[in-house]
Structures are given as structure tokens and as C-alpha cells.
Coordinates of C-alpha atoms and ligand atoms in Angstrom, one line a residue:
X5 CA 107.0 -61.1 72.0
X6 CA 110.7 -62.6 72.9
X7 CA 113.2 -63.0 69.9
X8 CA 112.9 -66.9 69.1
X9 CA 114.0 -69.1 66.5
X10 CA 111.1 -69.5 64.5
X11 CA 109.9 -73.7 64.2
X12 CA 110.7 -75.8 60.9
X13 CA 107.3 -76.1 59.5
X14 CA 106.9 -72.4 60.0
X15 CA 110.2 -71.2 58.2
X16 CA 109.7 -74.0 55.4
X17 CA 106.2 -72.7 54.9
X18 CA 107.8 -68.9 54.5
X19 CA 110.7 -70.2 52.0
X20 CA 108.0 -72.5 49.5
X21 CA 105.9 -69.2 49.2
X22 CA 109.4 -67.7 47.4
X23 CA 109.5 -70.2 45.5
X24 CA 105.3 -71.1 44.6
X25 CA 103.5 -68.4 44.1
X26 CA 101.0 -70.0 41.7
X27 CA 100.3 -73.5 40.3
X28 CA 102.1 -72.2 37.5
X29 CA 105.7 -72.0 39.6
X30 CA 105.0 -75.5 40.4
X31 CA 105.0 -76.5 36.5
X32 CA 108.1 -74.4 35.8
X33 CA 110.1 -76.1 38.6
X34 CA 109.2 -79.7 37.9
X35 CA 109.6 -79.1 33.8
X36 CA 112.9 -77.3 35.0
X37 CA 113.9 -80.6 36.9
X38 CA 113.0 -82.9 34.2
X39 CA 114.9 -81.1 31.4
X40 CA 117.6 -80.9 33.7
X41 CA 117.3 -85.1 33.8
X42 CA 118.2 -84.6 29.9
X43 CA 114.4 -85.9 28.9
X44 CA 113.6 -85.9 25.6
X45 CA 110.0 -86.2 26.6
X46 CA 107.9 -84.4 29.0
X47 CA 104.3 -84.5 29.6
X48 CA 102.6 -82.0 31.7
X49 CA 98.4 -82.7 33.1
X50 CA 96.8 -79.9 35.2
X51 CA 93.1 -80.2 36.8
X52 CA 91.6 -77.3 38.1
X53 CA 93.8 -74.8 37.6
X54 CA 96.7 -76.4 38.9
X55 CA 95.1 -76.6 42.5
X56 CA 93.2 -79.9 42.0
X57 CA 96.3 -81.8 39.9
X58 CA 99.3 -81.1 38.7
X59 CA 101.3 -84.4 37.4
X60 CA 104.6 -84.1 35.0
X61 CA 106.1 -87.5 33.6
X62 CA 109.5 -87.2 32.1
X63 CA 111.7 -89.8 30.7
X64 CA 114.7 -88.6 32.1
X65 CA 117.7 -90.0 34.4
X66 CA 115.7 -90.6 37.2
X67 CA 116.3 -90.3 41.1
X68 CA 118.6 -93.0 42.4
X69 CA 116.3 -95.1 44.9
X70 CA 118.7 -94.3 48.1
X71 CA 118.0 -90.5 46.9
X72 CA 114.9 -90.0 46.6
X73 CA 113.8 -88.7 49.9
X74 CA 117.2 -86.6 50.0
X75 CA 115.6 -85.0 47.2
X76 CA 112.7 -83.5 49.7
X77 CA 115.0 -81.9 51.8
X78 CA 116.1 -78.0 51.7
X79 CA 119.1 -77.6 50.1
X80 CA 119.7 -80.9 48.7
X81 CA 120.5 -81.0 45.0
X82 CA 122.8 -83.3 42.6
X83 CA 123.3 -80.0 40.6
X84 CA 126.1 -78.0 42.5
X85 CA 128.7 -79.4 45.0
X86 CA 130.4 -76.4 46.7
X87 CA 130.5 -72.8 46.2
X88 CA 133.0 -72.3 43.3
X89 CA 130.4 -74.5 41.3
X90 CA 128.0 -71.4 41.6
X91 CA 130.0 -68.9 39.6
X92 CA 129.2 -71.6 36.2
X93 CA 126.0 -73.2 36.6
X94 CA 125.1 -74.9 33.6
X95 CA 121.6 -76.5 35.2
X96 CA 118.3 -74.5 35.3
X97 CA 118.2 -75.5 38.9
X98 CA 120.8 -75.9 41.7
X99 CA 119.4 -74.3 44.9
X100 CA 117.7 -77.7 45.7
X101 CA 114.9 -75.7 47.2
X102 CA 111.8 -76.5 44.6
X103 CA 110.7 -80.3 45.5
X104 CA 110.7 -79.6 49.8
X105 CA 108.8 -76.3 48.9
X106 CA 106.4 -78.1 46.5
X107 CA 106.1 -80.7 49.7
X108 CA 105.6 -77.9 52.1
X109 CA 102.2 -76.4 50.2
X110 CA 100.5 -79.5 48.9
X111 CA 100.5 -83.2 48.3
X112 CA 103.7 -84.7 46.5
X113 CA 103.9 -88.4 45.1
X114 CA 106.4 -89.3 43.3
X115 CA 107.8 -92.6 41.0
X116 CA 110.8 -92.5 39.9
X117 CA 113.7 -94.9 38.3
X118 CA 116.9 -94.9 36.6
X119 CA 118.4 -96.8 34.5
X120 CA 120.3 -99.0 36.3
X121 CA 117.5 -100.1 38.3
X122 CA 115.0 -103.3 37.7
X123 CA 111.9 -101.0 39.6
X124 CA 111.4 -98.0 40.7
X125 CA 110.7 -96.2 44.0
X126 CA 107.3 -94.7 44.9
X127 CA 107.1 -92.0 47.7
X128 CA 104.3 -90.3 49.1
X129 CA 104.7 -87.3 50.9
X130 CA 102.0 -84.8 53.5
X131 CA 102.9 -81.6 54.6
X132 CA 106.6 -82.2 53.5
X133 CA 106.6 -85.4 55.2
X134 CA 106.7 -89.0 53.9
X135 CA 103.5 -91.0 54.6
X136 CA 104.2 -93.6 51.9
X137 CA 107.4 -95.8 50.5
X138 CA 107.4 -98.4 47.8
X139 CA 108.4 -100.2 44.9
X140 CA 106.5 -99.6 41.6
X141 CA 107.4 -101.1 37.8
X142 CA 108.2 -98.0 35.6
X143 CA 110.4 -97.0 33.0
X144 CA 113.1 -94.5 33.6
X145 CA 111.9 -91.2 34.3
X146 CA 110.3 -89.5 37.0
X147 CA 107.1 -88.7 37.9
X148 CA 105.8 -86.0 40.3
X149 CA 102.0 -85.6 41.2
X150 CA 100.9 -83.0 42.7
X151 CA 97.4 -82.5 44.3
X152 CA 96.3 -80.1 46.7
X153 CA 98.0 -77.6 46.1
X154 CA 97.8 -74.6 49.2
X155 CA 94.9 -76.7 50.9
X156 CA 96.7 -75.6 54.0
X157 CA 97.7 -72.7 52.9
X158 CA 94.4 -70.3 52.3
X159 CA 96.3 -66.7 52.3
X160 CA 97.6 -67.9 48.9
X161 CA 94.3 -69.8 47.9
X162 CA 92.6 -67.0 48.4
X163 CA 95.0 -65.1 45.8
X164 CA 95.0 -67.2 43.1
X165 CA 92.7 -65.9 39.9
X166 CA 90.2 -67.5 38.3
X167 CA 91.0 -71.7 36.7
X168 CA 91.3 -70.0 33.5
X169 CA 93.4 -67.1 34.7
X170 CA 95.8 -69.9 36.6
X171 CA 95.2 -72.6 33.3
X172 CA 97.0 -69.6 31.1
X173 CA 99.6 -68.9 33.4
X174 CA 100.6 -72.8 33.0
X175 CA 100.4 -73.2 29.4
X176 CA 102.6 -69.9 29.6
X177 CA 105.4 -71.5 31.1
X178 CA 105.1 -75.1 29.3
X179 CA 104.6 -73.1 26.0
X180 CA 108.0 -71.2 26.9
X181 CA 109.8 -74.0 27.5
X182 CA 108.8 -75.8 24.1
X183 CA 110.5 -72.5 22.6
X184 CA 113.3 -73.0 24.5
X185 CA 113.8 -76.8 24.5
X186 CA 112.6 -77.7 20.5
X187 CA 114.2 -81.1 20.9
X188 CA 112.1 -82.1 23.6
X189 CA 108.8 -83.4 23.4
X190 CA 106.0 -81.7 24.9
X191 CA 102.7 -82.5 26.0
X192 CA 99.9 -79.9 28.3
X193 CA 96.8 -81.5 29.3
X194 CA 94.5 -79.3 30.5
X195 CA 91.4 -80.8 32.3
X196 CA 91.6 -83.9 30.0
X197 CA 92.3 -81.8 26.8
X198 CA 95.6 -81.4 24.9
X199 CA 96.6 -78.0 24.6
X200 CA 100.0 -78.5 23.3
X201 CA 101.8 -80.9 21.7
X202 CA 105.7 -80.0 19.9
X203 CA 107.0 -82.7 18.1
X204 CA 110.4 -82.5 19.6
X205 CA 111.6 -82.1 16.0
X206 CA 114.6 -80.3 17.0
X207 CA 113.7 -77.0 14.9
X208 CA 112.9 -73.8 17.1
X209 CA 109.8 -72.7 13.8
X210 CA 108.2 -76.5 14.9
X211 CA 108.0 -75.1 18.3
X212 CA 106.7 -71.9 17.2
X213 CA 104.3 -73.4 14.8
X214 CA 102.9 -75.2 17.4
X215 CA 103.0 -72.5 20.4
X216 CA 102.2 -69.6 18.1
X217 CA 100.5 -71.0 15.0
X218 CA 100.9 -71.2 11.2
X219 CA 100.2 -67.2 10.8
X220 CA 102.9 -66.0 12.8
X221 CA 105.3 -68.5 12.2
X222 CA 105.6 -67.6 8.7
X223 CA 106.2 -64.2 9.3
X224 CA 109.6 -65.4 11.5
X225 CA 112.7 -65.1 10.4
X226 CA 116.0 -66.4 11.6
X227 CA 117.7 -64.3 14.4
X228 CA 121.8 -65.4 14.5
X229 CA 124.8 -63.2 15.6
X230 CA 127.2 -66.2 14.3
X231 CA 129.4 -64.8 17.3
X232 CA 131.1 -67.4 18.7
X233 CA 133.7 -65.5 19.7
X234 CA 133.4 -66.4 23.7
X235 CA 134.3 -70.0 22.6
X236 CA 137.8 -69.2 21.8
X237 CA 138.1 -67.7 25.5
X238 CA 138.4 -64.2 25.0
X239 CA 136.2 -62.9 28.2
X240 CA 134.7 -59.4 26.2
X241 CA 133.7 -60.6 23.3
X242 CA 129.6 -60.4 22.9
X243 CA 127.7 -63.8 23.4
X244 CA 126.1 -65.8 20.7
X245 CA 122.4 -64.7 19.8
X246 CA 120.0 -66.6 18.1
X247 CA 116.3 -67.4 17.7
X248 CA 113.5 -66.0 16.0
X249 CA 112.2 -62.5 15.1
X250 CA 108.3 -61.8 13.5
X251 CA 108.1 -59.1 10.9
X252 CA 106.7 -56.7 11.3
X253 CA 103.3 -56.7 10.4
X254 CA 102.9 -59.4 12.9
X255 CA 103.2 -57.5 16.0
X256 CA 101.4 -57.1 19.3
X257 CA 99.5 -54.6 21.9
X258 CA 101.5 -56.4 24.6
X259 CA 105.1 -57.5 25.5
X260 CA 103.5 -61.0 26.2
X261 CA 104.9 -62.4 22.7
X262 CA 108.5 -61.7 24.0
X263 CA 110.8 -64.5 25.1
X264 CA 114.7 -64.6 26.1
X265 CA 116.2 -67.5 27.3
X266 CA 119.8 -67.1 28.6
X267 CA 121.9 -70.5 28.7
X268 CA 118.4 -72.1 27.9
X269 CA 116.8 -70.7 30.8
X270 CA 113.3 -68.5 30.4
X271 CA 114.3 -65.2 32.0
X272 CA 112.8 -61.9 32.3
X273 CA 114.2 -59.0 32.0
X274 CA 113.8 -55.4 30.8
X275 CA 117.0 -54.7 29.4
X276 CA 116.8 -57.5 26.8
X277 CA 113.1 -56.4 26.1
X278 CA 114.4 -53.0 25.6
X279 CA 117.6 -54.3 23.1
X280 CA 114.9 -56.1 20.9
X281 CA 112.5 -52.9 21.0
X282 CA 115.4 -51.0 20.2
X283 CA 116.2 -53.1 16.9
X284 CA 112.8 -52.4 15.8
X285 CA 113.3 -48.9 16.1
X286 CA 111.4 -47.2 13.4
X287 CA 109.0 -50.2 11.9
X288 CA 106.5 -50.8 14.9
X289 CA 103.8 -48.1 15.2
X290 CA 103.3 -46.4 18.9
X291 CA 102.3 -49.0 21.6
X292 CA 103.0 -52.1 19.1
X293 CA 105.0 -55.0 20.5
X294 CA 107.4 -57.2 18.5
X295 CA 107.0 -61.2 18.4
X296 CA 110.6 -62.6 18.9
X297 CA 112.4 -65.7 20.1
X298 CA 115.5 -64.7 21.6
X299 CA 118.1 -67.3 23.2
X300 CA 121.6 -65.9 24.6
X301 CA 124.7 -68.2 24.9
X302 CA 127.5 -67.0 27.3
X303 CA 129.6 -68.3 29.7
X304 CA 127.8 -69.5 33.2
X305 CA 130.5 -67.2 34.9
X306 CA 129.0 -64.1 32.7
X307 CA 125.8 -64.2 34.2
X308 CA 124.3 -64.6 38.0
X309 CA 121.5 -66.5 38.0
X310 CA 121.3 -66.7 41.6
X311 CA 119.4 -63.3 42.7
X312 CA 116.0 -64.7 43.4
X313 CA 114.7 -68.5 44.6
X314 CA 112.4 -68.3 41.2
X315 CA 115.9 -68.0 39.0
X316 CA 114.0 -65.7 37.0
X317 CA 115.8 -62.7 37.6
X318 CA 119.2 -62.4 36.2
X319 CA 122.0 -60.0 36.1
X320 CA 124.7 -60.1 33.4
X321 CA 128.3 -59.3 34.6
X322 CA 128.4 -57.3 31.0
X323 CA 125.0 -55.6 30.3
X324 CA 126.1 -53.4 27.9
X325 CA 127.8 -56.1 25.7
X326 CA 124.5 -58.3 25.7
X327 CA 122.6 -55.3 25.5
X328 CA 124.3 -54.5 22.0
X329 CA 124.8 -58.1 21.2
X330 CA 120.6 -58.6 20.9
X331 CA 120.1 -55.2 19.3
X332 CA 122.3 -56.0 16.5
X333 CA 121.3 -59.3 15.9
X334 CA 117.7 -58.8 15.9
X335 CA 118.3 -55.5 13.9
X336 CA 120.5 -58.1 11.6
X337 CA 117.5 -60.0 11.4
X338 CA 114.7 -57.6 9.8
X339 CA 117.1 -55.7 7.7
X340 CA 117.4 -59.0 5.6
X341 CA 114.0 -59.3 6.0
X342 CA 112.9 -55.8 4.5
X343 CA 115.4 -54.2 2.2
X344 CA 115.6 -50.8 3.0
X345 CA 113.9 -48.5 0.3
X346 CA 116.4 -46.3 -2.3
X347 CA 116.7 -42.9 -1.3
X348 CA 115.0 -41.8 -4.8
X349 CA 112.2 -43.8 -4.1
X350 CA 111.5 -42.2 -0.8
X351 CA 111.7 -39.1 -2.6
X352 CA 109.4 -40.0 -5.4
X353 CA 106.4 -40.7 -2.7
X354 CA 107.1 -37.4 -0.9
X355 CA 106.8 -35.0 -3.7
X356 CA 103.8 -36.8 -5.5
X357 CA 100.9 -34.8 -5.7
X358 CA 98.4 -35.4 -3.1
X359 CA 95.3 -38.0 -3.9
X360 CA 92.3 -37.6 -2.7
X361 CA 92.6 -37.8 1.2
X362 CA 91.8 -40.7 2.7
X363 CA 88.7 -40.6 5.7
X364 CA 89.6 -42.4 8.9
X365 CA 86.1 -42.8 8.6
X366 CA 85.8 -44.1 5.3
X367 CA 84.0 -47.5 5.2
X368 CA 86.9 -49.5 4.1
X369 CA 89.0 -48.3 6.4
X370 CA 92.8 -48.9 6.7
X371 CA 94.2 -49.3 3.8
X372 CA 92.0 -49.0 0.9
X373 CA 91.6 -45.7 -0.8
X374 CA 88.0 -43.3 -0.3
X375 CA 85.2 -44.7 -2.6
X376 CA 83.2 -41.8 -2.5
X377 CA 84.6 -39.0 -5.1
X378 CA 83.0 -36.2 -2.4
X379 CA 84.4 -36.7 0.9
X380 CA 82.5 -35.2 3.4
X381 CA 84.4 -34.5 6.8
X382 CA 83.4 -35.6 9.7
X383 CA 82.9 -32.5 12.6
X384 CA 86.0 -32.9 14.8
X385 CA 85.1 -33.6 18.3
X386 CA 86.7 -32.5 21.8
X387 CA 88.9 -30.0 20.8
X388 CA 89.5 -29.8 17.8
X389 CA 89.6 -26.8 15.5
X390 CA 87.4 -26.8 11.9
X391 CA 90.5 -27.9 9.7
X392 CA 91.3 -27.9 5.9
X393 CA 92.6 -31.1 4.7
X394 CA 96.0 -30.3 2.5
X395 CA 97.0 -33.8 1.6
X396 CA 98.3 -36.8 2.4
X397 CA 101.7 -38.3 3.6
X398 CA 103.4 -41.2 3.4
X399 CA 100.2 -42.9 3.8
X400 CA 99.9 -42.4 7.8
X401 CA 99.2 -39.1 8.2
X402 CA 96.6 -36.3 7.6
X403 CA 98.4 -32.7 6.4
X404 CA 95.7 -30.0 7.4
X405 CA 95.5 -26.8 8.2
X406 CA 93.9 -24.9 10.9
X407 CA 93.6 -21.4 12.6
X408 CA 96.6 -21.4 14.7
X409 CA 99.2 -23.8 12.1
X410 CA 99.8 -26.9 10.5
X411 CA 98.4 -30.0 11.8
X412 CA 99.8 -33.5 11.0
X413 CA 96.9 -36.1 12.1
X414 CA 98.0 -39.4 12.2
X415 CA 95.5 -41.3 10.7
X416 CA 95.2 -44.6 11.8
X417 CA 95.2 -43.7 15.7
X418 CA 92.3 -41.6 14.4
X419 CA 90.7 -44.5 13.0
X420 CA 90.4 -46.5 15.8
X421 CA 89.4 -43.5 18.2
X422 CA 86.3 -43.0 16.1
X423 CA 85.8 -46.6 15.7
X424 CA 86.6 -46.7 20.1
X425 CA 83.7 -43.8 20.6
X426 CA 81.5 -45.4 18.1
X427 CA 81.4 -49.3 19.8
X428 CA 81.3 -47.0 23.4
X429 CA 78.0 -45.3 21.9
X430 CA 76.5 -48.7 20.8
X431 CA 77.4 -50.9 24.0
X432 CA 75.8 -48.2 26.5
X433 CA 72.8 -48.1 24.3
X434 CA 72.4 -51.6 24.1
X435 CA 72.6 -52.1 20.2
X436 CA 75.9 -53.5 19.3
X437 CA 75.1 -53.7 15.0
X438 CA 76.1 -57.4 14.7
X439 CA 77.0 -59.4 11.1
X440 CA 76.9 -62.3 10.7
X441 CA 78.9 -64.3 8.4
X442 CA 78.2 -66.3 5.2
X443 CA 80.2 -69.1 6.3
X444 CA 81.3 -69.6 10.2
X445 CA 84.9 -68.8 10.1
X446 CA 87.6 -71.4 12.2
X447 CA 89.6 -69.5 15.2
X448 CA 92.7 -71.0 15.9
X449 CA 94.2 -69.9 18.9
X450 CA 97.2 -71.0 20.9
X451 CA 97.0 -72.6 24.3
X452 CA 97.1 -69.7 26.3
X453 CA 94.7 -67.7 24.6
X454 CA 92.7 -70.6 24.5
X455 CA 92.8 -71.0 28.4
X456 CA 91.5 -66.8 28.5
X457 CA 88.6 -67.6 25.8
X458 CA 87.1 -70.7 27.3
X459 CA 85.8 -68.3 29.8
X460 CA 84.8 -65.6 28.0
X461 CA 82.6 -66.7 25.5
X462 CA 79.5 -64.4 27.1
X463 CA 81.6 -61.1 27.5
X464 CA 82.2 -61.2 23.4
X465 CA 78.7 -61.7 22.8
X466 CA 77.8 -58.8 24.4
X467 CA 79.7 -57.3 21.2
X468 CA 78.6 -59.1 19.1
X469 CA 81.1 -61.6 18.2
X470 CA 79.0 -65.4 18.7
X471 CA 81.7 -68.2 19.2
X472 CA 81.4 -71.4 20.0
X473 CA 84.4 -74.7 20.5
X474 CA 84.9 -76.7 17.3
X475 CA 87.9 -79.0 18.3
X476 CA 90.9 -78.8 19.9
X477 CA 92.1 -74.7 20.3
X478 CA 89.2 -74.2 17.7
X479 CA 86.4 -72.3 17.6
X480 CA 83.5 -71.4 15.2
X481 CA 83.0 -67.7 14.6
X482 CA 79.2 -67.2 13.6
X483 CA 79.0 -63.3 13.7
X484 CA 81.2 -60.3 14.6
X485 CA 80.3 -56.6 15.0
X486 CA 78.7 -55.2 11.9
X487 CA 81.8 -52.2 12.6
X488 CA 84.4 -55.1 12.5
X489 CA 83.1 -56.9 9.5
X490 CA 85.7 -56.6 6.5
X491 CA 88.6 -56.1 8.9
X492 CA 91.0 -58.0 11.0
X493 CA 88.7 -59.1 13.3
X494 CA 90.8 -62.1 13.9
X495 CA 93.5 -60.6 14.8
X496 CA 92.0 -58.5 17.3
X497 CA 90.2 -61.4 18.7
X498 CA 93.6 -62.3 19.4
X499 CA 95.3 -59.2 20.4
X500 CA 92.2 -59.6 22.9
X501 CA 92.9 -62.9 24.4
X502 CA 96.5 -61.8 24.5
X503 CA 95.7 -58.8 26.8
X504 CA 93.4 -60.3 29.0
X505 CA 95.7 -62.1 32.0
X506 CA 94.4 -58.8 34.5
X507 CA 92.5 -55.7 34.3
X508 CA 89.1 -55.1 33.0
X509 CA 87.7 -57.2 30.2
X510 CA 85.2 -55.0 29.1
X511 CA 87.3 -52.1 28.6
X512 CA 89.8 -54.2 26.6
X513 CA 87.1 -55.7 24.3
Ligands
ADP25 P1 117.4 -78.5 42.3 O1 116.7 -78.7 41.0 O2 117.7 -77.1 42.6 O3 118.5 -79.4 42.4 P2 115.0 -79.7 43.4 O4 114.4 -79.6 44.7 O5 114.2 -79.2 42.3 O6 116.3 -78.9 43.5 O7 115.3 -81.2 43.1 C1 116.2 -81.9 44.0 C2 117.0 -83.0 43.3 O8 116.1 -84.0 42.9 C3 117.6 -82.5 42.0 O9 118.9 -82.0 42.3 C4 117.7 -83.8 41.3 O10 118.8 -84.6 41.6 C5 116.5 -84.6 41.7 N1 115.4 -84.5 40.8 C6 114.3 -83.7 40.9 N2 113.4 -83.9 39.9 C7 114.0 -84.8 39.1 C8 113.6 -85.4 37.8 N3 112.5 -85.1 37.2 N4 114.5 -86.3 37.3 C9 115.7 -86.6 37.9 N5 116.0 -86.1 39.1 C10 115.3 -85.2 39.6
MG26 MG1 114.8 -78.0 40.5

């Protein structure tokens, strides 16, 4: 084929598919736009997993009626004026890019006023073109309604995971942003249901109250650097750090309860995730994740915002100096939290003589000491060597002995391998040991995990957990399995929910 120029439609369909990759993008960039419009409330609806409906309402400045198709085309934005404005942007958008590429994937209607105007302006738009122009009576605000979305486009249809899947992904974002933004009103309706509502209150715990529930809000405790330092102009000195960081004994199987927001905008990135990990050097187990809240506050020229059309991405101009900023604080954080123990006292549990081990099979499991007087051992499977138990230390590990040396067994990884082969055994034959409880016990869970466990009700039952809606992001738990009875079953419900956005279900359960 001859070089050509390639039509409008066809490079505008390319560029939205940057920008939209999933109903979810399409939240982000409108919630984007209307905090940008300084709203103090925002009210997000989804249908269908974001394909059927998307519609947010804001109460924000509003788009100027001689704007508002402007604001359809590429590259047109209020946010930046020429190029030196892109070294400090202050806005979460400013590459003007997110309402044509919305336009270019589905159908786009929007009403929108300010507040110098007696009525607002309604446009409709198909395949990035206006169909529709009006007048319409509404306050000042803006809202965008999107349906449709990727009708015409079925390669990305075809791509997108299950409503639930899609429904998580969304209350993902809005969730974020409530962390983010905890003066700002939020409401997610999802399929007619409210999944989230912040009070706008002002205080980040509210949000995380609301995002994260009562149990893991009260195990949060205040993250702040009190560096203001770049305020007085020097250009080194580390940014400002705040937020929230979860003891902890409330932490996670996955990254997922991580959040960083630089200049209030929800990034991701590995470095920061590493800085927090880094702070809780020493007090997670193996393969645990921390819960934390972290917001950075630099100056716009410190950080480039401006590597990828989902503004996701960032790169600071001082890694290192953020990198050390976060650690500290965070570290900061838990050592206030949890007094380091006395150096005798450390000493004291070393040398006391050893109890009477503690089974990683014993019935009570975890943390409560052997009942029976006799232990017997268990035969030690795979490979394994017959091995004399010496003691105990520090409460996580098993001292023995064996042909060829010392071995240190730590003890709660052991736990839940025999517990792993022992559900494995029952599943495959059929005869998961189910108990059921006196009273049904309420799950509370938050509006993503809510999203993964509307779908999922069968899968658990197959292991013998029987749960059934009670209420808004509550559920009735009528019995669990029998080898889960008397532990934190709740918690792993959660941990579940929490792991569930890909791979296989089963082999998570
Ligand atoms: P960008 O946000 O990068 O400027 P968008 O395509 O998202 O680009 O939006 C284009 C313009 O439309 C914005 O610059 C803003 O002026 C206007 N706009 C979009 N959404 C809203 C809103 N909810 N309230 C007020 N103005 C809006
Ligand atoms: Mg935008």
C-alpha cells in the first residue's frame, strides 16, 4: 500500500483508544474534569458495566455556552495556554484530549451551565459529531452521559471482562478519588444501587471510613512529613507527605490497598509503592501488603505528568528525594504507632525456656497455645526429614532438629500449607466439611469487593461459605468451612474479593 495520510475518523479512533481503554477510563476522565470545575459535588451512575450508561453530574463551573462544542475537539482545553504552562500544571487534565475521545467510542450528551448564565446548553453528540443543540433549565454544573460505549468499536468490546469485572474497575477509580478529594461529595450508582457515598466532610478517615470501612479505618494512623520546606523556594528540599498509613495487623495479599496521589492526582507507580514497602520493613510477614493513603505535594515543575494520554504515569525530576521523603514519613508514621520494644525485653523472650511447641496443626490454630498436653506430630510430607522439635522462637518459628542440621520452620506458612492441602483434598473429593453458624454473621464489604462478590456467590458455595445480600454492601453469612470456623474467615473473605480482578477464582478461594 502507498504512504497516505490516514482520514480523521480513523486517527481519532486510534488516539480515544489511548485514552479509553475501559468504561472505567471514561469515569476517571469525566470525575477528573469535574473536580477540575472546583465541584464540591459529584455524582457518578453506571449501567451495565459502564457499556450501557455512564452519566456524572457535578456542580462545578460549568462550560460557557459559546464553548461547549470547542470542548469536543482534540486539543481544546481551558486548562493550559502555551507551552511554558506545561512545565507547572496544577489541573488533573490539560491535554484536552478526553471529551473528543469519549465522542469518538460512544454516545456523548451533555448539559451544561455556569454561573452567569439564566439556562444552560444541551448537546448531543454521534460518532464525535453533534446531532443535537439546545437550551435546557439546570443549575450550574455539568453533566456528561454517556451510552454506548464501543458499540462501533467491537475489538475493544470484545476485551472488556465481565459487568462485574468492569463495575469494580469503576468503583476503583471513584473510590480513589474520594481518598483523594475528602472535601468533595461523592456518589456511585451502580445499576440503580448506591455503592458509595463520602460525606464530603473534608477529613481524609471520613473517606476511608466510607471506601474502606470501620475495621480498617481504625487501624490508620496519620501519615505527615510537616515538610514544607519547598514553600519557602528552596528547589531540593523533599516535598510534603501526608495521608494515612494501616497498622500493621491490617494488611493485605495484594498491592490493591495502595494509593499515592501526587498534586492530588491518583498515580501509579512502583517507586512510591516500593518507599512505603520499604518503611514497613520488618513488620509485614512475606507476601503481605500494607494499607496506606499517601498524597505528595511538590512543585508542578518537579514532576512530569505528561508521559502518557492516561496522566497516570509520572516521572519526578527528583526520585530519590521523594523516594526518601515517603519512606520516612510512613516509617514516621508506625514508629508512633508501635513503640519499639526495650532491648531487655527482647532478650527476656529469647532466653525463656521453651513451652510446649505449638502444632501448625493444632485445632486452634494461630495464636492460641496446644490444648492437648501430648502433642503428636504430624508425618512431614514431600520432603521432609523425620525432625525433633527443640522449641519455640519468638512465637513464629519451629526450632528442630534433623539428620543433616538445624531447621527453623516458620510456622504460620506451615499452617496454612496444611490447611491449603487439606481444603485441596476436600474440594476434589467433593466433601467440603461445612459449619454453619449460630447466628448469620453481617459482611460488610466495600464497593469494589462488593462489585467481585455479587458474582460470585456460587463459586464460595462450592466451599462452603452460603451468602446471601442483606442491604446495601451487605451480606448474610449462613455457614463457612467447618476448617475456617473459629478463624478469620472474614478477613479472608475479603483478602478473596480483594484478589479476584484476574486469574483463576478457584485457585484463589
Ligand atoms: P482537558 O480536561 O484536558 O482540558 P477535556 O477534553 O477533558 O480536556 O475537556 C475539555 C474542556 O472542557 C476542559 O478544558 C474544560 O474547559 C471543559 N470541561 C470538561 N468537562 C467539564 C466539567 N465537568 N465542568 C466544566 N468544564 C468542563
Ligand atoms: Mg479532562
Amino acid at each position: 500500500m502507498p504512504i497516505k495520510v490516514l482520514d480523521p475518523k480513523v486517527v481519532s479512533r486510534i488516539a480515544a483508544g489511548e485514552v479509553v481503554e475501559r468504561p472505567a477510563s471514561v469515569v476517571k476522565e469525566l470525575v477528573e474534569n469535574s473536580l477540575d470545575a472546583d465541584s464540591t459535588q459529584i455524582s457518578v451512575e453506571v449501567r451495565g458495566g459502564g457499556v450501557g450508561l455512564i452519566r456524572v453530574m457535578d456542580n462545578g463551573a460549568g462550560i460557557p455556552s459559546g464553548e461547549v462544542e470547542l470542548a469536543f475537539d482534540r486539543y481544546a482545553t481551558s486548562k493550559i495556554g502555551e507551552l511554558a504552562d506545561l512545565e507547572g500544571i496544577e489541573s488533573l487534565g490539560f491535554r484536552g484530549e478526553a471529551l473528543p475521545s469519549i465522542a469518538a467510542v460512544a454516545q456523548v450528551d451533555i448539559v451544561t451551565c455556569t454561573a452567569g448564565e439564566s439556562v444552560g446548553t444541551h448537546l448531543s453528540l454521534k460518532d464525535g459529531v453533534v446531532v443535537n443543540r439546545g437550551s435546557q433549565g439546570r443549575s450550574p454544573g455539568t453533566t456528561v452521559t454517556v451510552n454506548n460505549l464501543f458499540r462501533r468499536v467491537p475489538a475493544r468490546l470484545k476485551f472488556l471482562k465481565s459487568p462485574a469485572t468492569e463495575n469494580s474497575h469503576i468503583a476503583n477509580v471513584v473510590s480513589q478519588y474520594a481518598l483523594a478529594f475528602p472535601e468533595v461529595k461523592f456518589t456511585l450508582l451502580i445499576d440503580g444501587k448506591a455503592v458509595l457515598r463520602t460525606a464530603g466532610s473534608g477529613r481524609l478517615i471520613d473517606s476511608v471510613i466510607e471506601v474502606y470501612g470501620l475495621e480498617i479505618a481504625q487501624n490508620m494512623v496519620e501519615v505527615d512529613s510537616q515538610d514544607r520546606g519547598w514553600e519557602s523556594g528552596t528547589v531540593v528540599s523533599p516535598p510534603r507527605v501526608t495521608g494515612m498509613a494501616g497498622s500493621p495487623a491490617v494488611s493485605r495479599s495484594s498491592r490493591s490497598y495502595l494509593s499515592f496521589f501526587v498534586n492530588r492526582r491518583w498515580v501509579s507507580s512502583r517507586m512510591l509503592a516500593w518507599a512505603v514497602e520499604e518503611a514497613y520493613h520488618g513488620l509485614l510477614m512475606q507476601g503481605r501488603h500494607p494499607v496506606a493513603i499517601i498524597s505528595i505535594s511538590l512543585p508542578p515543575e518537579q514532576v512530569d505528568v505528561n508521559i502518557h494520554p492516561a496522566k497516570t504515569e509520572i516521572k519526578f525530576q527528583n526520585e530519590h528525594i521523594v523516594f526518601g521523603a515517603v519512606q520516612r514519613a510512613t516509617r514516621q508514621a508506625l514508629i508512633e504507632l508501635a513503640p519499639v520494644p526495650k532491648i531487655e525485653e527482647v532478650a527476656t523472650a529469647y532466653v525463656s525456656p521453651p513451652s510446649a511447641p505449638r502444632l501448625w496443626t493444632s485445632a486452634g490454630g494461630g495464636d492460641r497455645p496446644a490444648t492437648s498436653p501430648s502433642p503428636t506430630y504430624p508425618t512431614p510430607v514431600v520432603s521432609l526429614p523425620l525432625l525433633r522439635v527443640l522449641g519455640q522462637l519468638a512465637s513464629d518459628y519451629i526450632v528442630a532438629e534433623g539428620p543433616d542440621g538445624l531447621y527453623l520452620i516458620d510456622q504460620h506458612a506451615a499452617h496454612e500449607r496444611v490447611l491449603y492441602e487439606k481444603i485441596k483434598r476436600q474440594r476434589s473429593g467433593q466433601k467440603v466439611e461445612v459449619q454453619g453458624l449460630l447466628e448469620p454473621v453481617t459482611l460488610e464489604v466495600n464497593p469494589k469487593q462488593d462489585a467481585v462478590l455479587k458474582s460470585h456467590y456460587e463459586d464460595l458455595a462450592q466451599f462452603g461459605f452460603s451468602i446471601e445480600p442483606f442491604g446495601d454492601r451487605t451480606y448474610l453469612v449462613r455457614t463457612v468451612p467447618a476448617l475456617l470456623h473459629n478463624k478469620d474467615w472474614v478477613g479472608m473473605v475479603r483478602e478473596l474479593l480483594d484478589s479476584l480482578s484476574g486469574g483463576d477464582w478457584v485457585e484463589s478461594i
